[in-house]
Amino acid sequence: MATVPARGLNPAGAMGADFGGEELSAHRSAVRIGGVSLAINGEAGDVALHPGLDNFKISANACDIEILVQWCEVMPAPPGRKIFYSGGVWTLYENDFYYVFDCETLPLGDEPYKRLFVNKNFSNGELLLNRKTVWPSKQTCPLEYPLDELLVTNWLSLRGAVEVHGCGLLDHETGGHLFVGNSGAGKSTTTELWRSHRKAGVLSDDRVILRAQGPDIWMHGTPWHGEVALASPECAKISRIFVLEHGAENEIEPLPPARAVGELFARCFPPFYSRQGLESVLAFLQHIALSVPCYLFRFVPDESAVEKVLNFQG
């Protein structure tokens, strides 16, 4: 058993429970993704991690983000104003004190099956599981999609870091290359080509976290992989960034910083509902564009694309 303090967030108070500053005795699981540590606390069966997080497990007494798992019998109306709909399973509400993420899907009924309360700096929160839709008799993975990604990416966006659509590859001779692209741009194809022809290490084939480390920009693997289904908790310094596009031949075009910022922004995960988060992300993308050479890469899906990058002297 671990003892986890409630750290100032009291969303449950709005629902009839007061956690104040009392000590909460709980079982605990923790992960580290992109350098961000995240812990869930609750009863023994409530803190299981889904298999995709196995390689990211850590042991830590205190984490950047602490979440308490609770069950509720009834999920009332969200205590706040609606500010964003994802187009998928989650909707975001806000009041003066915290954010509320509701997860719902028609097969599970007309009530949210999960509700996450989290403070405005994304360091502390409470996750309510709806007993009507999530059965305690079955194994529960509170951090299954999308909550793990939402917590980490929002925490990062407020602290000068960002998650991008990209494959992060580490070549044994030329270092770390980041290939960014939206769905269908060729990230999985690029990953397979570099694995086959260069035995490159793969941090992720779909989503990569970028953070500054001194004067350099580093990329971190995430568990949110793509078709190749490769994900690593490791990180690497980025030597070059390529924006992927399909082409009739292999062409590499240098991107001036202003355009590089726009291309990266179109392929990242910004918090559109947070002015502070958006400003932080844009400032960091500008820093990246001035720190790392960025290129537009029109490519054909064969070994020649790998050779083009290796032989490029820009």
C-alpha positions as a Python dict, from the first residue, in 0.01 Angstrom:
ca = {
    (1, 'M'): (0, 0, 0),
    (2, 'A'): (118, 352, -79),
    (3, 'T'): (9, 672, 87),
    (4, 'V'): (-79, 943, -162),
    (5, 'P'): (-176, 1292, -51),
    (6, 'A'): (-457, 1480, -214),
    (7, 'R'): (-276, 1787, -344),
    (8, 'G'): (-528, 2069, -341),
    (9, 'L'): (-772, 1964, -612),
    (10, 'N'): (-1117, 1899, -478),
    (11, 'P'): (-1343, 1821, -774),
    (12, 'A'): (-1527, 1555, -581),
    (13, 'G'): (-1638, 1822, -337),
    (14, 'A'): (-1875, 1939, -607),
    (15, 'M'): (-2023, 1591, -606),
    (16, 'G'): (-2072, 1547, -237),
    (17, 'A'): (-1733, 1420, -117),
    (18, 'D'): (-1461, 1624, 47),
    (19, 'F'): (-1103, 1503, 12),
    (20, 'G'): (-956, 1825, 149),
    (21, 'G'): (-597, 1757, 258),
    (22, 'E'): (-651, 1412, 403),
    (23, 'E'): (-409, 1130, 331),
    (24, 'L'): (-545, 871, 91),
    (25, 'S'): (-420, 514, 118),
    (26, 'A'): (-412, 356, -227),
    (27, 'H'): (-250, 110, -461),
    (28, 'R'): (-46, 279, -728),
    (29, 'S'): (84, 243, -1084),
    (30, 'A'): (313, 490, -1258),
    (31, 'V'): (457, 549, -1604),
    (32, 'R'): (697, 795, -1764),
    (33, 'I'): (621, 919, -2116),
    (34, 'G'): (829, 1186, -2284),
    (35, 'G'): (997, 1262, -1953),
    (36, 'V'): (660, 1321, -1784),
    (37, 'S'): (577, 1095, -1490),
    (38, 'L'): (212, 1002, -1437),
    (39, 'A'): (63, 800, -1152),
    (40, 'I'): (-282, 655, -1086),
    (41, 'N'): (-390, 573, -732),
    (42, 'G'): (-684, 365, -615),
    (43, 'E'): (-793, 20, -508),
    (44, 'A'): (-587, -277, -623),
    (45, 'G'): (-803, -357, -924),
    (46, 'D'): (-841, 4, -1031),
    (47, 'V'): (-481, 86, -1117),
    (48, 'A'): (-407, -173, -1387),
    (49, 'L'): (-215, -47, -1690),
    (50, 'H'): (-304, -151, -2042),
    (51, 'P'): (-31, -359, -2215),
    (52, 'G'): (80, -70, -2436),
    (53, 'L'): (218, 105, -2127),
    (54, 'D'): (427, -189, -2003),
    (55, 'N'): (756, -54, -2140),
    (56, 'F'): (688, 285, -1982),
    (57, 'K'): (633, 165, -1622),
    (58, 'I'): (833, 325, -1345),
    (59, 'S'): (846, 321, -967),
    (60, 'A'): (809, 667, -817),
    (61, 'N'): (678, 806, -488),
    (62, 'A'): (581, 1137, -646),
    (63, 'C'): (500, 1211, -1009),
    (64, 'D'): (445, 1518, -1224),
    (65, 'I'): (79, 1414, -1260),
    (66, 'E'): (-112, 1239, -980),
    (67, 'I'): (-458, 1094, -1048),
    (68, 'L'): (-694, 937, -793),
    (69, 'V'): (-937, 672, -926),
    (70, 'Q'): (-1288, 660, -776),
    (71, 'W'): (-1619, 493, -866),
    (72, 'C'): (-1956, 664, -885),
    (73, 'E'): (-2311, 526, -902),
    (74, 'V'): (-2454, 820, -1097),
    (75, 'M'): (-2275, 1057, -1333),
    (76, 'P'): (-2451, 1395, -1306),
    (77, 'A'): (-2429, 1678, -1556),
    (78, 'P'): (-2072, 1806, -1595),
    (79, 'P'): (-1998, 2094, -1355),
    (80, 'G'): (-1880, 2352, -1606),
    (81, 'R'): (-1923, 2503, -1952),
    (82, 'K'): (-1851, 2304, -2265),
    (83, 'I'): (-1545, 2443, -2445),
    (84, 'F'): (-1431, 2169, -2685),
    (85, 'Y'): (-1558, 1855, -2857),
    (86, 'S'): (-1292, 1622, -2994),
    (87, 'G'): (-1509, 1465, -3262),
    (88, 'G'): (-1439, 1131, -3094),
    (89, 'V'): (-1507, 996, -2746),
    (90, 'W'): (-1416, 1296, -2532),
    (91, 'T'): (-1561, 1638, -2461),
    (92, 'L'): (-1399, 1910, -2250),
    (93, 'Y'): (-1572, 2131, -1994),
    (94, 'E'): (-1426, 2406, -1778),
    (95, 'N'): (-1510, 2604, -1469),
    (96, 'D'): (-1309, 2853, -1266),
    (97, 'F'): (-1108, 2584, -1088),
    (98, 'Y'): (-1052, 2281, -1312),
    (99, 'Y'): (-1109, 2108, -1643),
    (100, 'V'): (-1352, 1818, -1687),
    (101, 'F'): (-1296, 1558, -1960),
    (102, 'D'): (-1601, 1340, -2028),
    (103, 'C'): (-1554, 1014, -2219),
    (104, 'E'): (-1865, 862, -2370),
    (105, 'T'): (-1967, 629, -2651),
    (106, 'L'): (-2312, 509, -2756),
    (107, 'P'): (-2243, 135, -2707),
    (108, 'L'): (-2193, 207, -2334),
    (109, 'G'): (-2508, 416, -2294),
    (110, 'D'): (-2596, 783, -2279),
    (111, 'E'): (-2384, 867, -1972),
    (112, 'P'): (-2007, 923, -1968),
    (113, 'Y'): (-1824, 604, -1880),
    (114, 'K'): (-1535, 807, -1740),
    (115, 'R'): (-1497, 1161, -1612),
    (116, 'L'): (-1160, 1320, -1543),
    (117, 'F'): (-1134, 1627, -1321),
    (118, 'V'): (-792, 1791, -1344),
    (119, 'N'): (-652, 2119, -1218),
    (120, 'K'): (-552, 2395, -1460),
    (121, 'N'): (-182, 2303, -1462),
    (122, 'F'): (-254, 1932, -1515),
    (123, 'S'): (-62, 1816, -1208),
    (124, 'N'): (-342, 1666, -999),
    (125, 'G'): (-682, 1517, -1069),
    (126, 'E'): (-953, 1267, -999),
    (127, 'L'): (-1091, 1008, -1239),
    (128, 'L'): (-1449, 889, -1184),
    (129, 'L'): (-1552, 554, -1333),
    (130, 'N'): (-1922, 505, -1398),
    (131, 'R'): (-2036, 184, -1230),
    (132, 'K'): (-2324, 157, -1477),
    (133, 'T'): (-2093, 123, -1776),
    (134, 'V'): (-1757, 2, -1641),
    (135, 'W'): (-1801, -313, -1436),
    (136, 'P'): (-1575, -355, -1131),
    (137, 'S'): (-1573, -732, -1188),
    (138, 'K'): (-1377, -678, -1510),
    (139, 'Q'): (-1021, -546, -1521),
    (140, 'T'): (-1022, -170, -1553),
    (141, 'C'): (-743, 25, -1722),
    (142, 'P'): (-809, 386, -1620),
    (143, 'L'): (-535, 528, -1844),
    (144, 'E'): (-651, 365, -2165),
    (145, 'Y'): (-699, 597, -2464),
    (146, 'P'): (-751, 887, -2462),
    (147, 'L'): (-677, 985, -2103),
    (148, 'D'): (-307, 900, -2086),
    (149, 'E'): (-235, 1105, -2398),
    (150, 'L'): (-458, 1394, -2293),
    (151, 'L'): (-289, 1426, -1956),
    (152, 'V'): (66, 1409, -2091),
    (153, 'T'): (18, 1634, -2395),
    (154, 'N'): (-163, 1902, -2197),
    (155, 'W'): (100, 1895, -1922),
    (156, 'L'): (370, 1935, -2189),
    (157, 'S'): (194, 2216, -2375),
    (158, 'L'): (202, 2436, -2065),
    (159, 'R'): (575, 2378, -2015),
    (160, 'G'): (735, 2443, -2353),
    (161, 'A'): (709, 2103, -2519),
    (162, 'V'): (484, 1936, -2776),
    (163, 'E'): (369, 1607, -2925),
    (164, 'V'): (382, 1573, -3306),
    (165, 'H'): (258, 1330, -3569),
    (166, 'G'): (587, 1172, -3665),
    (167, 'C'): (821, 876, -3666),
    (168, 'G'): (1139, 918, -3467),
    (169, 'L'): (1432, 715, -3602),
    (170, 'L'): (1786, 673, -3468),
    (171, 'D'): (2045, 581, -3730),
    (172, 'H'): (2370, 431, -3602),
    (173, 'E'): (2581, 664, -3821),
    (174, 'T'): (2382, 982, -3883),
    (175, 'G'): (2193, 1023, -3556),
    (176, 'G'): (1831, 1112, -3487),
    (177, 'H'): (1595, 1194, -3772),
    (178, 'L'): (1236, 1304, -3722),
    (179, 'F'): (992, 1252, -4009),
    (180, 'V'): (663, 1433, -3948),
    (181, 'G'): (343, 1381, -4139),
    (182, 'N'): (-31, 1356, -4101),
    (183, 'S'): (-216, 1028, -4157),
    (184, 'G'): (-127, 875, -4492),
    (185, 'A'): (187, 1084, -4542),
    (186, 'G'): (418, 783, -4516),
    (187, 'K'): (536, 762, -4154),
    (188, 'S'): (488, 385, -4128),
    (189, 'T'): (643, 331, -4471),
    (190, 'T'): (942, 544, -4374),
    (191, 'T'): (981, 351, -4050),
    (192, 'E'): (984, 17, -4231),
    (193, 'L'): (1234, 140, -4493),
    (194, 'W'): (1481, 261, -4231),
    (195, 'R'): (1442, -56, -4026),
    (196, 'S'): (1497, -277, -4331),
    (197, 'H'): (1786, -92, -4490),
    (198, 'R'): (1959, 72, -4194),
    (199, 'K'): (1844, -128, -3891),
    (200, 'A'): (1748, 207, -3740),
    (201, 'G'): (1611, 228, -3389),
    (202, 'V'): (1247, 333, -3366),
    (203, 'L'): (1119, 561, -3090),
    (204, 'S'): (768, 565, -3235),
    (205, 'D'): (618, 525, -3581),
    (206, 'D'): (332, 771, -3527),
    (207, 'R'): (355, 1011, -3231),
    (208, 'V'): (670, 1163, -3087),
    (209, 'I'): (722, 1411, -2804),
    (210, 'L'): (967, 1698, -2857),
    (211, 'R'): (1143, 1867, -2567),
    (212, 'A'): (1437, 2103, -2528),
    (213, 'Q'): (1747, 1980, -2350),
    (214, 'G'): (2001, 2259, -2320),
    (215, 'P'): (2054, 2405, -2668),
    (216, 'D'): (1931, 2088, -2839),
    (217, 'I'): (1591, 1945, -2928),
    (218, 'W'): (1528, 1585, -2826),
    (219, 'M'): (1258, 1345, -2939),
    (220, 'H'): (1097, 1093, -2706),
    (221, 'G'): (912, 777, -2793),
    (222, 'T'): (549, 734, -2688),
    (223, 'P'): (319, 433, -2645),
    (224, 'W'): (77, 577, -2905),
    (225, 'H'): (215, 392, -3206),
    (226, 'G'): (89, 348, -3562),
    (227, 'E'): (69, 58, -3806),
    (228, 'V'): (421, -68, -3738),
    (229, 'A'): (326, -94, -3368),
    (230, 'L'): (669, 3, -3236),
    (231, 'A'): (709, 224, -2931),
    (232, 'S'): (1007, 291, -2707),
    (233, 'P'): (1049, 493, -2387),
    (234, 'E'): (1394, 604, -2508),
    (235, 'C'): (1490, 947, -2644),
    (236, 'A'): (1742, 1089, -2889),
    (237, 'K'): (1880, 1423, -3001),
    (238, 'I'): (1732, 1537, -3334),
    (239, 'S'): (1976, 1618, -3611),
    (240, 'R'): (1722, 1698, -3886),
    (241, 'I'): (1346, 1723, -3934),
    (242, 'F'): (1174, 1618, -4256),
    (243, 'V'): (812, 1699, -4342),
    (244, 'L'): (686, 1401, -4543),
    (245, 'E'): (492, 1421, -4868),
    (246, 'H'): (450, 1159, -5142),
    (247, 'G'): (622, 1254, -5468),
    (248, 'A'): (708, 1132, -5816),
    (249, 'E'): (1076, 1139, -5719),
    (250, 'N'): (1285, 1204, -5412),
    (251, 'E'): (1321, 1577, -5350),
    (252, 'I'): (1441, 1765, -5040),
    (253, 'E'): (1358, 2133, -5007),
    (254, 'P'): (1489, 2348, -4718),
    (255, 'L'): (1215, 2517, -4519),
    (256, 'P'): (1269, 2872, -4392),
    (257, 'P'): (1190, 2902, -4019),
    (258, 'A'): (853, 3075, -4063),
    (259, 'R'): (726, 2806, -4298),
    (260, 'A'): (876, 2530, -4082),
    (261, 'V'): (673, 2657, -3785),
    (262, 'G'): (354, 2639, -3991),
    (263, 'E'): (429, 2288, -4118),
    (264, 'L'): (508, 2161, -3768),
    (265, 'F'): (202, 2327, -3617),
    (266, 'A'): (-20, 2153, -3875),
    (267, 'R'): (122, 1821, -3755),
    (268, 'C'): (123, 1866, -3379),
    (269, 'F'): (-127, 1831, -3095),
    (270, 'P'): (-193, 2183, -2966),
    (271, 'P'): (-453, 2254, -2695),
    (272, 'F'): (-688, 2469, -2904),
    (273, 'Y'): (-898, 2542, -2595),
    (274, 'S'): (-609, 2700, -2400),
    (275, 'R'): (-459, 3035, -2498),
    (276, 'Q'): (-167, 2980, -2262),
    (277, 'G'): (-103, 2634, -2404),
    (278, 'L'): (-124, 2754, -2765),
    (279, 'E'): (118, 3041, -2704),
    (280, 'S'): (361, 2805, -2533),
    (281, 'V'): (345, 2553, -2819),
    (282, 'L'): (395, 2819, -3086),
    (283, 'A'): (693, 2966, -2902),
    (284, 'F'): (850, 2621, -2875),
    (285, 'L'): (791, 2545, -3244),
    (286, 'Q'): (966, 2872, -3331),
    (287, 'H'): (1257, 2764, -3111),
    (288, 'I'): (1269, 2427, -3290),
    (289, 'A'): (1267, 2589, -3635),
    (290, 'L'): (1565, 2804, -3538),
    (291, 'S'): (1752, 2517, -3370),
    (292, 'V'): (1711, 2221, -3607),
    (293, 'P'): (1737, 2215, -3990),
    (294, 'C'): (1388, 2152, -4133),
    (295, 'Y'): (1309, 2024, -4482),
    (296, 'L'): (1016, 1929, -4702),
    (297, 'F'): (1078, 1572, -4824),
    (298, 'R'): (883, 1448, -5125),
    (299, 'F'): (969, 1082, -5151),
    (300, 'V'): (903, 755, -5330),
    (301, 'P'): (842, 451, -5109),
    (302, 'D'): (1156, 249, -5170),
    (303, 'E'): (1518, 227, -5057),
    (304, 'S'): (1613, 528, -5267),
    (305, 'A'): (1432, 751, -5017),
    (306, 'V'): (1665, 635, -4741),
    (307, 'E'): (1971, 693, -4961),
    (308, 'K'): (1846, 1041, -5050),
    (309, 'V'): (1842, 1143, -4685),
    (310, 'L'): (2177, 980, -4608),
    (311, 'N'): (2348, 1153, -4901),
    (312, 'F'): (2182, 1490, -4851),
    (313, 'Q'): (2430, 1756, -4741),
    (314, 'G'): (2195, 2045, -4669),
}
